[in-house]
Short mmCIF file of C-alpha atoms and ligand atoms in Angstrom, two decimals:
data_model
loop_
_atom_site.label_atom_id
_atom_site.label_comp_id
_atom_site.label_asym_id
_atom_site.label_seq_id
_atom_site.Cartn_x
_atom_site.Cartn_y
_atom_site.Cartn_z
CA MET A 1 23.90 69.02 -184.48
CA LEU A 2 22.05 67.70 -181.42
CA ASP A 3 21.92 71.20 -179.92
CA TRP A 4 20.56 72.51 -183.21
CA LEU A 5 17.83 69.85 -183.29
CA LEU A 6 16.86 70.46 -179.67
CA SER A 7 16.69 74.25 -180.02
CA SER A 8 13.49 76.11 -180.96
CA ILE A 9 12.78 77.05 -184.58
CA ASP A 10 12.88 80.77 -183.64
CA PRO A 11 15.74 81.37 -181.16
CA SER A 12 14.52 84.90 -180.39
CA ARG A 13 11.43 83.49 -178.63
CA GLY A 14 11.14 81.05 -175.75
CA HIS A 15 9.46 77.62 -175.95
CA GLU A 16 7.33 77.76 -172.83
CA VAL A 17 4.24 75.59 -173.16
CA GLY A 18 2.37 74.18 -170.21
CA PHE A 19 0.86 70.71 -169.77
CA ALA A 20 -2.40 71.42 -171.63
CA ILE A 21 -0.80 72.95 -174.73
CA SER A 22 2.00 70.40 -174.98
CA TRP A 23 -0.50 67.52 -174.84
CA HIS A 24 -2.88 69.38 -177.17
CA ALA A 25 -0.01 69.66 -179.65
CA ARG A 26 1.07 66.00 -179.31
CA LEU A 27 -2.46 64.64 -179.65
CA MET A 28 -3.40 66.90 -182.57
CA THR A 29 -0.18 66.06 -184.39
CA LEU A 30 -0.75 62.34 -183.81
CA ALA A 31 -4.33 62.67 -185.11
CA TRP A 32 -3.96 65.07 -188.06
CA GLY A 33 -0.27 64.74 -188.85
CA VAL A 34 0.11 60.96 -188.52
CA LEU A 35 -3.20 59.03 -188.45
CA VAL A 36 -5.40 61.00 -190.91
CA PRO A 37 -2.85 60.96 -193.78
CA ALA A 38 -2.08 57.26 -193.19
CA ALA A 39 -5.78 56.34 -193.14
CA ILE A 40 -6.34 58.29 -196.39
CA PHE A 41 -3.35 56.51 -197.95
CA ALA A 42 -4.96 53.18 -196.99
CA ALA A 43 -8.30 54.21 -198.54
CA ARG A 44 -6.65 55.27 -201.77
CA TYR A 45 -3.95 52.71 -202.38
CA MET A 46 -4.84 49.55 -200.46
CA LYS A 47 -8.17 48.55 -202.02
CA ILE A 48 -6.45 45.59 -203.67
CA VAL A 49 -3.53 44.31 -201.58
CA PRO A 50 -0.35 42.54 -202.77
CA GLY A 51 -0.96 38.82 -203.09
CA GLN A 52 -4.72 39.23 -203.49
CA ASP A 53 -6.03 37.16 -206.37
CA TRP A 54 -8.32 39.89 -207.79
CA PRO A 55 -10.91 39.46 -209.35
CA ARG A 56 -11.34 35.94 -207.97
CA GLU A 57 -10.96 37.40 -204.49
CA LEU A 58 -13.07 40.56 -204.20
CA ASP A 59 -13.83 43.06 -201.43
CA ASN A 60 -10.61 42.76 -199.42
CA LYS A 61 -11.39 44.78 -196.29
CA THR A 62 -7.83 45.79 -195.33
CA TRP A 63 -8.26 49.38 -196.56
CA TRP A 64 -11.68 49.64 -195.01
CA HIS A 65 -10.57 48.61 -191.51
CA PHE A 66 -7.48 50.84 -191.66
CA HIS A 67 -9.53 53.77 -192.95
CA TRP A 68 -12.51 53.89 -190.66
CA MET A 69 -10.71 52.78 -187.53
CA GLY A 70 -7.79 55.15 -188.17
CA GLN A 71 -10.14 58.08 -188.84
CA ALA A 72 -12.44 57.31 -185.91
CA LEU A 73 -9.40 57.11 -183.60
CA ALA A 74 -8.00 60.36 -185.03
CA TYR A 75 -11.34 62.07 -184.46
CA ALA A 76 -11.60 60.84 -180.87
CA ILE A 77 -8.03 61.98 -180.17
CA SER A 78 -8.80 65.44 -181.64
CA LEU A 79 -11.74 65.85 -179.29
CA ILE A 80 -9.44 65.15 -176.32
CA GLY A 81 -6.92 67.62 -177.82
CA LEU A 82 -9.64 70.26 -178.06
CA GLY A 83 -10.82 69.52 -174.51
CA LEU A 84 -7.27 70.16 -173.27
CA VAL A 85 -7.04 73.70 -174.72
CA LEU A 86 -10.58 74.57 -173.70
CA GLY A 87 -9.94 73.24 -170.19
CA ARG A 88 -7.07 75.69 -169.62
CA GLY A 89 -9.57 78.22 -168.27
CA GLU A 90 -8.46 80.89 -170.76
CA ASN A 91 -10.90 82.80 -172.91
CA PRO A 92 -11.74 80.45 -175.82
CA PHE A 93 -12.40 81.36 -179.49
CA GLN A 94 -9.73 84.05 -179.64
CA LEU A 95 -9.43 85.18 -183.23
CA ASN A 96 -6.07 84.06 -184.54
CA LEU A 97 -5.07 82.00 -187.56
CA HIS A 98 -4.45 78.77 -185.63
CA THR A 99 -7.76 78.92 -183.75
CA VAL A 100 -9.81 79.67 -186.86
CA LEU A 101 -8.06 76.96 -188.89
CA GLY A 102 -8.34 74.56 -185.94
CA TYR A 103 -12.13 74.93 -185.67
CA VAL A 104 -12.54 74.63 -189.46
CA VAL A 105 -10.50 71.40 -189.46
CA LEU A 106 -12.54 69.98 -186.58
CA ALA A 107 -15.80 70.95 -188.34
CA PHE A 108 -14.64 69.25 -191.55
CA GLY A 109 -13.55 66.19 -189.56
CA THR A 110 -17.02 66.02 -187.98
CA CYS A 111 -18.67 66.25 -191.44
CA GLN A 112 -16.39 63.48 -192.73
CA VAL A 113 -17.26 61.13 -189.89
CA LEU A 114 -20.99 61.87 -190.31
CA LEU A 115 -20.79 61.39 -194.10
CA GLY A 116 -19.03 58.07 -193.50
CA ILE A 117 -21.65 56.89 -191.02
CA PHE A 118 -24.63 57.97 -193.18
CA ARG A 119 -23.20 56.94 -196.56
CA GLY A 120 -26.04 54.49 -197.18
CA SER A 121 -26.40 50.74 -197.67
CA LYS A 122 -23.92 48.42 -199.36
CA GLY A 123 -26.03 45.82 -201.21
CA GLY A 124 -24.60 43.20 -203.56
CA PRO A 125 -24.20 39.47 -202.89
CA THR A 126 -22.49 39.96 -199.52
CA ALA A 127 -24.95 42.47 -198.05
CA ARG A 128 -28.33 41.71 -199.61
CA ALA A 129 -31.31 43.97 -198.97
CA THR A 130 -34.07 42.76 -196.62
CA ASP A 131 -36.13 41.65 -199.67
CA GLY A 132 -33.23 39.41 -200.74
CA SER A 133 -32.35 41.57 -203.76
CA LEU A 134 -28.88 42.89 -204.57
CA HIS A 135 -30.02 46.50 -204.30
CA GLY A 136 -27.99 48.87 -202.17
CA ASP A 137 -26.64 52.42 -202.45
CA HIS A 138 -23.12 51.26 -203.26
CA TYR A 139 -23.96 48.28 -205.47
CA ASP A 140 -26.38 50.40 -207.54
CA MET A 141 -24.23 53.56 -207.30
CA THR A 142 -27.33 55.56 -206.38
CA PRO A 143 -27.23 59.39 -206.47
CA LYS A 144 -26.73 59.26 -202.70
CA ARG A 145 -23.57 57.16 -203.06
CA LEU A 146 -22.27 59.27 -205.94
CA MET A 147 -22.74 62.39 -203.83
CA PHE A 148 -21.05 60.72 -200.83
CA GLU A 149 -17.97 59.78 -202.84
CA ARG A 150 -17.63 63.24 -204.41
CA VAL A 151 -18.15 65.20 -201.20
CA HIS A 152 -16.23 62.84 -198.89
CA ARG A 153 -13.21 62.77 -201.20
CA SER A 154 -13.05 66.54 -201.82
CA LEU A 155 -13.70 67.51 -198.22
CA GLY A 156 -11.30 64.81 -197.02
CA TYR A 157 -8.33 66.12 -199.02
CA LEU A 158 -9.18 69.70 -198.07
CA ALA A 159 -9.35 68.74 -194.38
CA LEU A 160 -6.02 66.94 -194.70
CA LEU A 161 -4.35 69.99 -196.21
CA LEU A 162 -5.85 72.41 -193.68
CA GLY A 163 -4.93 70.02 -190.85
CA MET A 164 -1.30 70.05 -191.94
CA ILE A 165 -1.26 73.86 -192.16
CA THR A 166 -2.92 74.11 -188.72
CA ILE A 167 -0.20 71.93 -187.21
CA LEU A 168 2.56 74.02 -188.78
CA VAL A 169 0.97 77.28 -187.57
CA GLY A 170 0.51 75.77 -184.08
CA MET A 171 4.13 74.62 -184.03
CA TRP A 172 5.29 78.07 -185.09
CA ASN A 173 3.14 79.77 -182.41
CA ALA A 174 4.44 77.39 -179.74
CA ASN A 175 8.00 77.78 -181.12
CA ALA A 176 8.48 74.03 -181.31
CA PRO A 177 12.01 72.61 -181.32
CA ARG A 178 13.57 71.85 -184.70
CA TRP A 179 13.61 68.06 -184.27
CA MET A 180 9.79 68.03 -184.25
CA TRP A 181 9.68 69.81 -187.63
CA VAL A 182 12.31 67.44 -189.03
CA VAL A 183 10.48 64.27 -187.86
CA LEU A 184 7.07 65.44 -189.06
CA VAL A 185 8.21 66.74 -192.44
CA ASN A 186 10.18 63.51 -193.01
CA TYR A 187 7.09 61.44 -192.25
CA TRP A 188 5.05 63.50 -194.71
CA MET A 189 7.77 63.20 -197.35
CA PHE A 190 7.77 59.44 -196.83
CA LEU A 191 4.00 59.34 -197.45
CA VAL A 192 4.34 61.56 -200.53
CA VAL A 193 7.03 59.28 -202.00
CA ALA A 194 4.98 56.15 -201.14
CA SER A 195 1.92 57.76 -202.78
CA VAL A 196 3.82 58.62 -205.96
CA ILE A 197 5.12 55.02 -206.19
CA ALA A 198 1.66 53.56 -205.49
CA GLN A 199 0.10 55.93 -208.03
CA ILE A 200 2.60 54.93 -210.75
CA ARG A 201 2.06 51.24 -209.96
CA GLY A 202 -1.68 51.70 -210.51
CA ASN A 203 -2.72 51.03 -206.90
CA ALA A 204 -5.34 53.82 -206.82
CA VAL A 205 -8.00 51.30 -207.76
CA ASP A 206 -11.61 52.33 -208.41
CA THR A 207 -13.58 51.38 -205.27
CA TYR A 208 -16.43 49.85 -207.23
CA GLN A 209 -14.30 47.35 -209.14
CA ALA A 210 -12.18 46.51 -206.11
CA ILE A 211 -15.33 45.49 -204.27
CA TRP A 212 -17.67 44.14 -206.98
CA GLY A 213 -15.32 43.10 -209.76
CA PRO A 214 -14.93 43.97 -213.46
CA ASP A 215 -18.20 42.51 -214.87
CA PRO A 216 -19.42 45.20 -217.31
CA SER A 217 -23.08 44.35 -216.58
CA LEU A 218 -22.76 45.53 -212.96
CA PRO A 219 -24.64 48.83 -212.40
CA GLY A 220 -21.58 50.79 -211.23
CA ASN A 221 -19.41 49.58 -214.12
CA LYS A 222 -21.81 51.20 -216.58
CA LEU A 223 -21.05 54.61 -215.04
CA PRO A 224 -17.83 56.58 -215.47
CA LYS A 225 -15.33 55.72 -212.74
CA MET A 226 -15.14 57.87 -209.62
CA GLY A 227 -12.14 59.72 -208.24
CA TRP A 228 -9.20 61.67 -209.58
CA ARG A 229 -6.62 59.50 -211.37
CA THR A 230 -8.11 56.25 -210.13
CA VAL A 231 -7.79 53.14 -212.28
CA ARG A 232 -10.23 50.47 -213.29
CA PRO A 233 -8.21 47.26 -213.39
CA SER A 234 -10.47 45.95 -216.18
CA GLU A 235 -9.40 48.90 -218.37
CA LYS A 236 -5.72 49.21 -217.57
CA THR A 237 -2.83 47.20 -218.93
CA ASN A 238 -0.67 45.73 -216.24
CA GLY A 239 2.47 47.88 -216.38
CA GLN A 240 4.75 45.19 -215.03
CA SER A 241 3.84 42.24 -217.22
CA GLY A 242 2.31 44.08 -220.15
CA GLN A 243 -0.74 41.78 -219.95
CA THR A 244 -4.23 43.19 -219.81
CA LEU A 245 -6.35 42.15 -216.89
CA GLU A 246 -9.53 42.30 -218.94
CA GLY A 247 -11.51 39.10 -218.86
CA ALA A 248 -9.34 37.60 -216.13
CA GLU A 249 -12.53 36.04 -214.86
C1 HEM B 1 -15.17 56.97 -189.44
C2 HEM B 1 -15.55 57.74 -190.40
C3 HEM B 1 -15.27 57.50 -191.85
C4 HEM B 1 -15.83 56.55 -192.67
C5 HEM B 1 -16.86 55.49 -192.30
C6 HEM B 1 -15.26 56.74 -193.99
C7 HEM B 1 -15.58 56.02 -195.12
C8 HEM B 1 -14.98 56.12 -196.35
C9 HEM B 1 -15.29 55.34 -197.52
C10 HEM B 1 -16.41 54.29 -197.61
C11 HEM B 1 -14.45 55.72 -198.50
C12 HEM B 1 -14.39 55.15 -199.92
C13 HEM B 1 -15.18 56.06 -200.80
C14 HEM B 1 -14.60 56.13 -202.17
O1 HEM B 1 -13.95 55.20 -202.60
O2 HEM B 1 -14.79 57.15 -202.83
C15 HEM B 1 -13.59 56.76 -197.99
C16 HEM B 1 -12.62 57.41 -198.71
C17 HEM B 1 -11.96 58.54 -198.27
N1 HEM B 1 -12.02 59.10 -197.02
FE1 HEM B 1 -13.18 58.45 -195.49
N2 HEM B 1 -14.37 57.79 -193.94
C18 HEM B 1 -14.36 58.28 -192.65
C19 HEM B 1 -13.62 59.34 -192.18
C20 HEM B 1 -12.79 60.13 -192.94
C21 HEM B 1 -12.10 61.32 -192.49
C22 HEM B 1 -12.18 61.91 -191.06
C23 HEM B 1 -11.36 61.79 -193.55
C24 HEM B 1 -10.44 62.97 -193.66
C25 HEM B 1 -10.36 63.96 -192.87
C26 HEM B 1 -11.60 60.91 -194.67
C27 HEM B 1 -11.04 61.08 -195.92
C28 HEM B 1 -11.25 60.24 -197.01
C29 HEM B 1 -10.67 60.42 -198.31
C30 HEM B 1 -9.77 61.57 -198.75
C31 HEM B 1 -11.11 59.35 -199.10
C32 HEM B 1 -10.80 59.10 -200.59
C33 HEM B 1 -9.52 58.35 -200.77
C34 HEM B 1 -9.30 58.14 -202.27
O3 HEM B 1 -8.75 59.04 -202.92
O4 HEM B 1 -9.70 57.08 -202.76
N3 HEM B 1 -12.47 59.91 -194.28
N4 HEM B 1 -13.94 56.99 -196.67
C1 HEM B 2 -4.69 69.93 -186.84
C2 HEM B 2 -4.23 69.98 -185.61
C3 HEM B 2 -4.74 71.01 -184.61
C4 HEM B 2 -6.02 71.45 -184.39
C5 HEM B 2 -7.28 70.98 -185.13
C6 HEM B 2 -5.96 72.44 -183.34
C7 HEM B 2 -7.06 73.12 -182.86
C8 HEM B 2 -6.99 74.17 -181.95
C9 HEM B 2 -8.10 74.99 -181.55
C10 HEM B 2 -9.54 74.81 -182.06
C11 HEM B 2 -7.64 75.90 -180.65
C12 HEM B 2 -8.44 77.03 -180.00
C13 HEM B 2 -9.08 76.59 -178.71
C14 HEM B 2 -9.76 77.81 -178.07
O1 HEM B 2 -10.89 78.14 -178.50
O2 HEM B 2 -9.16 78.38 -177.18
C15 HEM B 2 -6.22 75.68 -180.49
C16 HEM B 2 -5.39 76.43 -179.66
C17 HEM B 2 -4.04 76.26 -179.57
N1 HEM B 2 -3.28 75.30 -180.23
FE1 HEM B 2 -3.97 73.95 -181.56
N2 HEM B 2 -4.67 72.58 -182.92
C18 HEM B 2 -3.89 71.72 -183.67
C19 HEM B 2 -2.53 71.53 -183.56
C20 HEM B 2 -1.69 72.25 -182.73
C21 HEM B 2 -0.27 72.08 -182.62
C22 HEM B 2 0.55 71.05 -183.40
C23 HEM B 2 0.18 73.01 -181.70
C24 HEM B 2 1.56 73.27 -181.18
C25 HEM B 2 2.65 72.69 -181.53
C26 HEM B 2 -0.95 73.75 -181.23
C27 HEM B 2 -0.90 74.78 -180.30
C28 HEM B 2 -1.97 75.49 -179.89
C29 HEM B 2 -1.86 76.64 -178.96
C30 HEM B 2 -0.56 77.22 -178.41
C31 HEM B 2 -3.17 77.09 -178.77
C32 HEM B 2 -3.65 78.24 -177.88
C33 HEM B 2 -3.23 79.54 -178.36
C34 HEM B 2 -3.65 79.84 -179.77
O3 HEM B 2 -4.86 79.94 -180.00
O4 HEM B 2 -2.76 79.90 -180.65
N3 HEM B 2 -2.09 73.26 -181.86
N4 HEM B 2 -5.86 74.62 -181.30
#
């Protein structure tokens, strides 16, 4: 069993990778295989955390810190990973599936970080505008914010999927040992199972309500909710207790 795990996925080829490629592979897998999916999970399912007394306690920043710090770290690590392959002194930009996918993933990652940075102002009682009003791109759900959420979500899931494929193609090209495939696929399966459970439990909470609450007079609550299969706690019945959360405060 141990021999099987330590041997390469394709026994007919060797597994000879030098320093630059082995560290490129480790760093890229850490970034796109481990950190990016975990940071997306946090953004989707941790907007209201267990024990939080929502809606009395709004805008819990756990998801936010996990998400932006995790993604910023993943992005920084990917740039080091890219620097390692480019620093090998071999002709860059050779046309093969892994290289093309790799540059597309890095381009999407760059767009995601830029979209995040330039997503606009927050507004609301905790981040008032300079004139003292509640106005802000998120609080008002301005066209800019609506566009950000649509594009950032779609591009984010696409980048995640392409990142996973890029890793698998890279591992195949480098003829990685079987234990690496087993560990990585098990980690992804764990996240898939955790996501299914969190989805069924109604943890994919609408960002607007998680942050600003259920008051129907709030600008964002007058618009249809954002995101695929997200839930507005004010509209859902609590599956566990059968009570509705509407009018909790
Ligand atoms: C440091 C840069 C980043 C910032 C500041 C940022 C910010 C945000 C914000 C504010 C949201 C919530 C928006 C909403 O609820 O619709 C969000 C969600 C999301 N982000 Fe990022 N993000 C960053 C990087 C990334 C990267 C690099 C990826 C993926 C490659 C990514 C993927 C996603 C996805 C998929 C969601 C939606 C999760 C859901 O389904 O609710 N983000 N991000
Ligand atoms: C999402 C994660 C990854 C990204 C974004 C990525 C990106 C890239 C890019 C852009 C290049 C081309 C650099 C050039 O112009 O020469 C490259 C080359 C390479 N990468 Fe990755 N990589 C990732 C994961 C991996 C993994 C996990 C492995 C191995 C297990 C790997 C192995 C290689 C190898 C062997 C090369 C050089 C030869 C070739 O082009 O196939 N990469 N990678």
